[in-house]
Every structure is written in C-alpha cells, then in structure tokens.
GROMACS .gro file of C-alpha atoms in nm:
model
  351
    1MET     CA    1  -0.043   0.008  -0.045
    2ASN     CA    2   0.146   0.343  -0.105
    3LYS     CA    3   0.141   0.672   0.099
    4THR     CA    4  -0.134   0.813  -0.178
    5THR     CA    5  -0.356   0.491  -0.116
    6LEU     CA    6  -0.313   0.608   0.266
    7LYS     CA    7  -0.378   0.975   0.248
    8ARG     CA    8  -0.662   0.926   0.001
    9THR     CA    9  -0.799   0.692   0.238
   10ALA     CA   10  -0.820   0.921   0.497
   11ILE     CA   11  -0.945   1.210   0.328
   12CYS     CA   12  -1.233   1.011   0.184
   13SER     CA   13  -1.298   0.881   0.577
   14ALA     CA   14  -1.321   1.184   0.681
   15LEU     CA   15  -1.560   1.331   0.432
   16LEU     CA   16  -1.800   1.050   0.392
   17SER     CA   17  -1.887   1.093   0.781
   18ALA     CA   18  -2.043   1.405   0.721
   19VAL     CA   19  -2.233   1.280   0.391
   20VAL     CA   20  -2.362   0.970   0.545
   21MET     CA   21  -2.537   1.221   0.816
   22VAL     CA   22  -2.675   1.436   0.521
   23ALA     CA   23  -2.823   1.123   0.355
   24GLY     CA   24  -3.017   1.033   0.663
   25CYS     CA   25  -3.188   1.320   0.742
   26ASN     CA   26  -3.554   1.422   0.569
   27ASP     CA   27  -3.548   1.807   0.678
   28ASP     CA   28  -3.428   2.055   0.974
   29ASP     CA   29  -3.679   1.946   1.218
   30ASN     CA   30  -3.570   1.701   1.536
   31SER     CA   31  -3.797   1.412   1.428
   32SER     CA   32  -3.883   1.233   1.147
   33SER     CA   33  -4.127   0.955   1.086
   34ASN     CA   34  -4.057   0.584   0.969
   35ASN     CA   35  -4.294   0.364   0.766
   36SER     CA   36  -4.451   0.267   1.031
   37GLY     CA   37  -4.572   0.579   1.128
   38GLN     CA   38  -4.350   0.637   1.467
   39GLN     CA   39  -4.146   0.891   1.583
   40GLN     CA   40  -3.741   0.855   1.520
   41THR     CA   41  -3.523   1.084   1.686
   42THR     CA   42  -3.295   1.241   1.380
   43THR     CA   43  -2.902   1.265   1.538
   44GLU     CA   44  -2.575   1.442   1.458
   45LYS     CA   45  -2.237   1.301   1.540
   46LEU     CA   46  -1.980   1.562   1.739
   47THR     CA   47  -1.643   1.421   1.738
   48GLY     CA   48  -1.345   1.596   1.854
   49THR     CA   49  -1.099   1.619   2.101
   50ALA     CA   50  -1.072   1.741   2.507
   51ALA     CA   51  -0.766   1.868   2.641
   52THR     CA   52  -0.562   2.140   2.805
   53GLY     CA   53  -0.225   1.986   2.642
   54ALA     CA   54  -0.223   1.679   2.768
   55ALA     CA   55  -0.530   1.471   2.671
   56LEU     CA   56  -0.823   1.507   2.916
   57ALA     CA   57  -0.794   1.088   2.956
   58GLY     CA   58  -1.117   0.951   3.032
   59ALA     CA   59  -1.295   1.259   3.116
   60ASN     CA   60  -1.672   1.261   3.070
   61ILE     CA   61  -1.804   1.503   2.750
   62GLU     CA   62  -2.154   1.636   2.794
   63VAL     CA   63  -2.334   1.810   2.496
   64VAL     CA   64  -2.691   1.993   2.525
   65ASN     CA   65  -2.827   2.119   2.236
   66LYS     CA   66  -3.096   2.426   2.228
   67ASN     CA   67  -3.396   2.241   2.345
   68GLY     CA   68  -3.214   2.146   2.637
   69THR     CA   69  -3.150   1.731   2.560
   70THR     CA   70  -2.840   1.620   2.718
   71LYS     CA   71  -2.590   1.303   2.583
   72SER     CA   72  -2.295   1.245   2.719
   73VAL     CA   73  -1.983   0.964   2.643
   74VAL     CA   74  -1.602   0.907   2.798
   75ALA     CA   75  -1.297   1.070   2.618
   76GLY     CA   76  -1.008   0.800   2.515
   77THR     CA   77  -0.668   0.779   2.626
   78ASP     CA   78  -0.627   1.061   2.382
   79GLY     CA   79  -0.863   1.278   2.471
   80LYS     CA   80  -1.076   1.223   2.163
   81PHE     CA   81  -1.451   1.154   2.166
   82SER     CA   82  -1.712   1.070   1.881
   83ILE     CA   83  -2.099   1.120   2.010
   84ASP     CA   84  -2.430   1.133   1.858
   85VAL     CA   85  -2.670   1.413   1.983
   86GLU     CA   86  -3.017   1.476   1.943
   87LYS     CA   87  -3.002   1.715   1.633
   88GLY     CA   88  -3.079   2.070   1.727
   89ALA     CA   89  -2.817   2.349   1.725
   90PRO     CA   90  -2.644   2.507   1.831
   91TYR     CA   91  -2.468   2.283   2.054
   92LEU     CA   92  -2.278   2.316   2.428
   93LEU     CA   93  -2.001   2.124   2.528
   94LYS     CA   94  -1.912   2.016   2.881
   95ALA     CA   95  -1.582   1.850   2.950
   96THR     CA   96  -1.562   1.706   3.318
   97LYS     CA   97  -1.244   1.503   3.444
   98GLY     CA   98  -1.151   1.474   3.874
   99THR     CA   99  -1.330   1.553   4.149
  100GLY     CA  100  -1.315   1.840   4.402
  101GLU     CA  101  -1.051   2.134   4.429
  102SER     CA  102  -0.816   1.899   4.122
  103GLN     CA  103  -1.146   1.932   3.914
  104ILE     CA  104  -1.083   2.012   3.575
  105THR     CA  105  -1.370   2.126   3.331
  106LEU     CA  106  -1.365   2.301   3.019
  107TYR     CA  107  -1.657   2.423   2.784
  108SER     CA  108  -1.729   2.445   2.436
  109TYR     CA  109  -1.959   2.529   2.113
  110ALA     CA  110  -2.087   2.378   1.798
  111SER     CA  111  -2.280   2.534   1.535
  112ALA     CA  112  -2.281   2.225   1.365
  113ALA     CA  113  -2.249   1.826   1.333
  114GLY     CA  114  -1.875   1.802   1.279
  115ASN     CA  115  -1.566   1.826   1.454
  116VAL     CA  116  -1.492   2.044   1.795
  117ASN     CA  117  -1.241   2.088   2.023
  118VAL     CA  118  -1.301   2.139   2.427
  119THR     CA  119  -1.007   2.290   2.574
  120GLN     CA  120  -0.914   2.596   2.756
  121LEU     CA  121  -0.896   2.828   2.486
  122THR     CA  122  -1.275   2.735   2.419
  123THR     CA  123  -1.354   2.801   2.766
  124GLN     CA  124  -1.187   3.109   2.787
  125ALA     CA  125  -1.357   3.241   2.391
  126ILE     CA  126  -1.746   3.136   2.588
  127LEU     CA  127  -1.639   3.355   2.904
  128ALA     CA  128  -1.523   3.661   2.587
  129ALA     CA  129  -1.827   3.584   2.432
  130ASN     CA  130  -2.031   3.627   2.745
  131LYS     CA  131  -1.872   3.943   2.837
  132ALA     CA  132  -1.997   4.106   2.499
  133ASP     CA  133  -2.336   4.035   2.619
  134GLU     CA  134  -2.469   4.340   2.833
  135THR     CA  135  -2.796   4.192   2.811
  136ARG     CA  136  -2.651   3.876   2.976
  137ASP     CA  137  -2.891   3.715   3.298
  138TYR     CA  138  -2.586   3.467   3.344
  139ASN     CA  139  -2.248   3.522   3.490
  140SER     CA  140  -2.094   3.196   3.490
  141LEU     CA  141  -1.992   2.885   3.276
  142ALA     CA  142  -2.184   2.685   3.478
  143GLU     CA  143  -2.440   2.907   3.461
  144ILE     CA  144  -2.442   2.919   3.132
  145TYR     CA  145  -2.439   2.534   3.042
  146THR     CA  146  -2.723   2.438   3.249
  147ASN     CA  147  -2.918   2.730   3.104
  148TRP     CA  148  -2.850   2.674   2.780
  149ALA     CA  149  -3.229   2.627   2.596
  150LYS     CA  150  -3.295   2.955   2.698
  151LEU     CA  151  -2.992   3.108   2.588
  152ALA     CA  152  -3.045   2.965   2.250
  153LYS     CA  153  -3.403   3.080   2.240
  154ASP     CA  154  -3.351   3.447   2.345
  155SER     CA  155  -3.055   3.438   2.054
  156THR     CA  156  -3.045   3.355   1.729
  157THR     CA  157  -2.771   3.114   1.553
  158ASN     CA  158  -2.636   3.369   1.360
  159GLU     CA  159  -2.579   3.619   1.640
  160MET     CA  160  -2.453   3.321   1.864
  161ASN     CA  161  -2.183   3.201   1.542
  162ALA     CA  162  -2.090   3.578   1.538
  163ALA     CA  163  -2.017   3.646   1.854
  164ILE     CA  164  -1.827   3.304   1.946
  165ASN     CA  165  -1.600   3.373   1.616
  166GLN     CA  166  -1.530   3.670   1.742
  167ALA     CA  167  -1.450   3.572   2.053
  168ALA     CA  168  -1.245   3.290   1.885
  169LYS     CA  169  -1.034   3.530   1.697
  170GLU     CA  170  -0.947   3.713   2.057
  171VAL     CA  171  -0.791   3.450   2.189
  172VAL     CA  172  -0.603   3.386   1.901
  173ALA     CA  173  -0.475   3.753   1.878
  174ASN     CA  174  -0.390   3.753   2.241
  175LEU     CA  175  -0.180   3.450   2.183
  176LYS     CA  176  -0.049   3.553   1.818
  177THR     CA  177   0.292   3.528   1.894
  178VAL     CA  178   0.248   3.127   2.039
  179PHE     CA  179   0.074   3.043   1.748
  180ASP     CA  180   0.311   3.245   1.515
  181ALA     CA  181   0.581   3.043   1.698
  182ASN     CA  182   0.454   2.685   1.659
  183VAL     CA  183   0.147   2.660   1.384
  184ASP     CA  184   0.223   2.729   1.023
  185THR     CA  185   0.040   3.031   0.977
  186THR     CA  186   0.051   3.107   0.634
  187LYS     CA  187  -0.263   3.077   0.502
  188GLY     CA  188  -0.460   3.154   0.822
  189TYR     CA  189  -0.485   3.052   1.225
  190PRO     CA  190  -0.635   2.713   1.329
  191ASP     CA  191  -1.004   2.806   1.408
  192ILE     CA  192  -0.988   2.699   1.797
  193PHE     CA  193  -1.322   2.526   1.781
  194LYS     CA  194  -1.285   2.345   1.491
  195THR     CA  195  -0.951   2.215   1.404
  196ALA     CA  196  -0.917   1.879   1.467
  197PHE     CA  197  -0.541   1.858   1.653
  198THR     CA  198  -0.409   1.565   1.836
  199ALA     CA  199  -0.250   1.532   2.179
  200ASN     CA  200   0.094   1.543   2.054
  201SER     CA  201   0.226   1.851   2.120
  202MET     CA  202   0.265   1.953   1.808
  203GLY     CA  203   0.085   2.196   1.625
  204LEU     CA  204  -0.234   2.361   1.828
  205ASP     CA  205  -0.148   2.070   2.077
  206LYS     CA  206   0.159   2.247   2.152
  207VAL     CA  207   0.016   2.584   2.204
  208LEU     CA  208  -0.212   2.426   2.448
  209ASP     CA  209   0.087   2.326   2.636
  210GLN     CA  210   0.197   2.662   2.703
  211VAL     CA  211  -0.121   2.837   2.770
  212LYS     CA  212  -0.252   2.763   3.125
  213ILE     CA  213  -0.620   2.983   3.241
  214ASN     CA  214  -0.682   2.880   3.611
  215GLY     CA  215  -1.031   3.054   3.729
  216LEU     CA  216  -1.246   3.020   3.416
  217ASN     CA  217  -1.526   2.870   3.646
  218THR     CA  218  -1.539   3.188   3.899
  219LYS     CA  219  -1.843   3.406   3.870
  220CYS     CA  220  -1.834   3.739   3.701
  221THR     CA  221  -1.925   4.019   3.787
  222GLY     CA  222  -2.015   4.409   3.662
  223ILE     CA  223  -2.099   4.450   3.287
  224GLY     CA  224  -1.944   4.593   2.967
  225SER     CA  225  -1.634   4.829   3.113
  226THR     CA  226  -1.687   4.685   3.468
  227TYR     CA  227  -1.735   4.329   3.358
  228ASN     CA  228  -1.493   4.120   3.575
  229CYS     CA  229  -1.361   3.778   3.616
  230ASN     CA  230  -1.109   3.628   3.882
  231VAL     CA  231  -0.923   3.507   3.605
  232GLN     CA  232  -0.540   3.427   3.604
  233TYR     CA  233  -0.357   3.402   3.257
  234VAL     CA  234   0.035   3.215   3.267
  235VAL     CA  235   0.209   3.205   2.928
  236ASN     CA  236   0.526   2.983   2.898
  237GLY     CA  237   0.526   3.026   3.242
  238GLN     CA  238   0.486   3.395   3.312
  239PRO     CA  239   0.198   3.579   3.419
  240PHE     CA  240   0.037   3.719   3.136
  241ALA     CA  241  -0.207   4.051   3.050
  242TRP     CA  242  -0.537   3.914   2.845
  243ASN     CA  243  -0.643   4.210   2.630
  244TYR     CA  244  -1.025   4.186   2.621
  245SER     CA  245  -1.086   4.465   2.393
  246VAL     CA  246  -0.713   4.329   2.138
  247ASP     CA  247  -0.765   4.421   1.798
  248THR     CA  248  -0.855   4.123   1.558
  249THR     CA  249  -0.895   4.357   1.201
  250GLY     CA  250  -0.709   4.132   0.925
  251LEU     CA  251  -0.733   3.776   1.134
  252LYS     CA  252  -0.831   3.496   0.970
  253LEU     CA  253  -0.957   3.139   1.087
  254VAL     CA  254  -0.926   2.847   0.913
  255VAL     CA  255  -1.037   2.503   0.974
  256ASP     CA  256  -0.728   2.349   0.763
  257LEU     CA  257  -0.606   1.953   0.793
  258ASN     CA  258  -0.192   1.927   0.789
  259SER     CA  259   0.031   1.689   0.882
  260ASN     CA  260   0.142   1.793   1.225
  261ASN     CA  261  -0.252   1.777   1.380
  262ASN     CA  262  -0.315   1.447   1.142
  263PRO     CA  263  -0.007   1.228   1.161
  264ASN     CA  264  -0.195   0.938   0.957
  265ILE     CA  265  -0.211   1.193   0.614
  266PRO     CA  266   0.186   1.137   0.533
  267SER     CA  267   0.331   1.451   0.404
  268GLY     CA  268   0.433   1.552   0.026
  269ASN     CA  269   0.476   1.859  -0.159
  270TYR     CA  270   0.112   1.925  -0.312
  271ASN     CA  271  -0.170   2.082  -0.096
  272LEU     CA  272  -0.506   1.940  -0.212
  273LYS     CA  273  -0.858   2.179  -0.207
  274THR     CA  274  -1.169   1.932  -0.214
  275THR     CA  275  -1.484   2.033  -0.243
  276THR     CA  276  -1.749   1.834  -0.151
  277THR     CA  277  -2.142   1.846  -0.271
  278VAL     CA  278  -2.455   1.736  -0.116
  279MET     CA  279  -2.767   1.877  -0.266
  280GLY     CA  280  -2.642   2.133  -0.404
  281VAL     CA  281  -2.461   2.251  -0.040
  282ALA     CA  282  -2.053   2.279  -0.138
  283THR     CA  283  -1.800   2.192   0.205
  284VAL     CA  284  -1.449   2.281   0.158
  285VAL     CA  285  -1.183   2.157   0.306
  286ASN     CA  286  -0.794   2.223   0.241
  287ILE     CA  287  -0.504   1.985   0.367
  288GLN     CA  288  -0.140   2.149   0.328
  289ASN     CA  289   0.158   1.917   0.212
  290ILE     CA  290   0.052   1.588   0.106
  291PRO     CA  291   0.119   1.333  -0.193
  292LYS     CA  292  -0.042   1.376  -0.520
  293PRO     CA  293  -0.159   1.051  -0.750
  294ASP     CA  294   0.056   1.045  -1.023
  295ASN     CA  295  -0.195   0.921  -1.303
  296ASN     CA  296  -0.546   0.846  -1.347
  297ASP     CA  297  -0.523   0.469  -1.260
  298GLN     CA  298  -0.323   0.568  -0.925
  299PHE     CA  299  -0.638   0.813  -0.790
  300CYS     CA  300  -0.897   0.610  -0.974
  301ALA     CA  301  -0.855   0.272  -0.901
  302SER     CA  302  -0.735   0.282  -0.558
  303ASP     CA  303  -0.907  -0.076  -0.353
  304ASP     CA  304  -0.887   0.092  -0.026
  305VAL     CA  305  -1.025   0.404  -0.148
  306MET     CA  306  -1.390   0.237  -0.373
  307LYS     CA  307  -1.374   0.074  -0.066
  308ALA     CA  308  -1.407   0.340   0.204
  309LEU     CA  309  -1.742   0.456  -0.014
  310LYS     CA  310  -1.853   0.136  -0.111
  311GLU     CA  311  -1.850   0.015   0.276
  312GLN     CA  312  -2.098   0.278   0.385
  313GLY     CA  313  -2.351   0.079   0.176
  314GLN     CA  314  -2.502   0.432   0.080
  315PHE     CA  315  -2.332   0.503  -0.206
  316THR     CA  316  -2.297   0.424  -0.581
  317ILE     CA  317  -1.954   0.549  -0.782
  318ASN     CA  318  -2.111   0.652  -1.133
  319SER     CA  319  -1.797   0.816  -1.204
  320CYS     CA  320  -1.399   0.913  -1.165
  321SER     CA  321  -1.162   1.084  -1.336
  322PHE     CA  322  -0.816   1.225  -1.246
  323ASN     CA  323  -0.660   1.457  -1.489
  324GLY     CA  324  -0.275   1.483  -1.302
  325THR     CA  325  -0.403   1.794  -1.089
  326VAL     CA  326  -0.777   1.749  -1.084
  327GLY     CA  327  -0.976   1.505  -0.992
  328ASN     CA  328  -1.349   1.402  -0.929
  329ILE     CA  329  -1.548   1.129  -0.783
  330ASN     CA  330  -1.956   1.160  -0.869
  331ALA     CA  331  -2.126   0.955  -0.639
  332THR     CA  332  -2.526   0.886  -0.538
  333ILE     CA  333  -2.687   0.801  -0.198
  334ALA     CA  334  -2.968   0.637  -0.136
  335SER     CA  335  -3.181   0.807   0.155
  336PRO     CA  336  -3.556   0.806   0.267
  337VAL     CA  337  -3.609   1.072   0.041
  338GLY     CA  338  -3.487   0.917  -0.285
  339SER     CA  339  -3.155   0.927  -0.477
  340ILE     CA  340  -2.892   1.212  -0.393
  341SER     CA  341  -2.653   1.344  -0.600
  342TYR     CA  342  -2.264   1.356  -0.422
  343SER     CA  343  -1.939   1.477  -0.591
  344ILE     CA  344  -1.606   1.569  -0.441
  345LYS     CA  345  -1.328   1.748  -0.697
  346TYR     CA  346  -0.954   1.749  -0.545
  347GLU     CA  347  -0.751   2.022  -0.666
  348TYR     CA  348  -0.402   1.981  -0.627
  349SER     CA  349  -0.143   2.252  -0.662
  350PRO     CA  350   0.231   2.267  -0.549
  351ALA     CA  351   0.262   2.328  -0.166
   0.00000   0.00000   0.00000
C-alpha cells in the first residue's frame, strides 16, 4: 500500500462521515417518521479532542442542544470523543475530569455537526463572548451551560455564531506570538473550535501546552467596561495580561487539516483543496503538504478508496476521473427521500 493510497483513504473517511449524516435526514426538524408512522429522533455526530495540552483521558463529555436535551460519553485515552446527539444546533459542550479542587471543567461550542475541540482556549472564548452581551442573565460558565436552552431561544444562531467567532479571534490575537511560533499560519490561524488536532505536543496542541488559564469557572461581575472575572493567565510560565479589547482586524481563522495535526496523512509537496457537494451544498476542506497521485489509475483504481466508499452501503460510484492535477468522483447516495447526488472535487497545487 503506497502513501497515496493511505492519504486518499484518510481524506475520504473524513468527508464521508459528514455525507452519511446528510443522507439520513429528512428535514431540519428534530424528528422524522419511519414507515410505521412512529417518530424517530434524528441525530448529529460531534467528534473532537478534549485537552489542555495533555489529553483529558477518560473525561466525561456532555453535550446539550438548543432544546435542553443532553447526551454524554467518556473520552478515550487520547482525549478524543465521538457522540451522537439529538439534532438541535447550536450545541454547548462540557468536559469534566477529576473531583474537588483538582477537577478540570472545560466548555466548547458547536454551530453544527462535525469536529469540535474542548480546551482552555474554547472555554476562554465562551467566557469572552458572554462578556460582550450586556443583557446577559448568567455570570458563570456553569450557569450558561445549565440555562443553554433559554439562551438559545433568546438569541438567534447567527448572533451566537458571530459572537463565538469574534471571541475565537480575540483568543488567537492575544496569543498571536505563541501561534506564530508553533503553527503554520501562512494561510491563516487555526479555528480553536473546529480545527482537528491530536494531543501530541505539535501544532495547536503545543500552543495549549504553553497556555495555562485558572479561574475560568468562577462567577464574573459587572457589565461592559466594568465586567470582571477572577481569571489568571500564564503563558510560557509567565503571568500574562489578557486584553479583552484586542484588535482582530485582518485576522483570519481557517479549518485546515495538516500533517502536524493529522499524522496519519503522509507528508508531501502538494496542497489539496477538496470540494464536497451534497444536495447543492458545497463544503470545502484544505489539506496541506501531502503527496499527489501520479495518474488516473492511482487516483481512481485504489482498492482502499473504493472500498471505503462502498462500505458505507449507501453509495453508488457513477464516475471517476483525474487529469494530473484535478480529480472528480461523482456518486449517488440512497436516502429515505430518494437518490441524492454527491461529488468530490480534488484540486492539487504545489506547496
């Protein structure tokens, strides 16, 4: 098995998990009917890593949806988790490990199914987003989590997404020198919520290793300019003054996969842009520094890739082509509402 085969399989597996979810949904409601007329709950999958640098091995990961429905799972030894939650974005996540004074509690936010990290940086971003809301009723992260259904009802998803995105940028802007020293930022900075990583002291995880935040779960007071939380920041072993008004102009967050954060994808001299289109909705993923197939046979005739597609059980491969730099796979997905067109376009460019 060559490196190209390994790399293509890893990419396909990541993309297919999102496609299968779409194929299984009738509509945007939280439930659908089966042939017997009984109500069936529609779920979405959240996957990610809980870590403070070191993986939160065995942490309890709990998710609450906009309706207040919760679901929990235990993270693996590497901090990674996968959980099927009752559909109802946006979601709030809580990771808890330990008891008493040694307990670690972190929070995160997901606007939709997919990857979501739970770290001290995502926790800080939610704290900052709450600061920006001068009409808020809750002054601690625990209160926000407990009252998530009311918060989700009182605010639009777009408003929440915008606040979280801005808070994520503020986290990166405060720690810009740490990111610049440890992460490839030539195309932008990692989205602290969505960019997948492994707790291996590389890339985003190395940033986490160097940032300690204490007091995130205390109760805050005041509003606007008088807002105050007893939070202490330590960066590279030194006390750090957090700037809640930091300038984020021009700062770009990306959800790129790369070889540092995904060691199972072999390194190479090409960057890859994949565009997955399902029911007219396109999702773009950028993957850096990977090998490129040499010809149409390598791209289309890989037994591992076709096996990965066919094992899903819902896919029919209609066509596959590769001209040396651009490849296309077109397929049909069988779903409860009929056949759905599905395609992936692969565009390789020199790194």
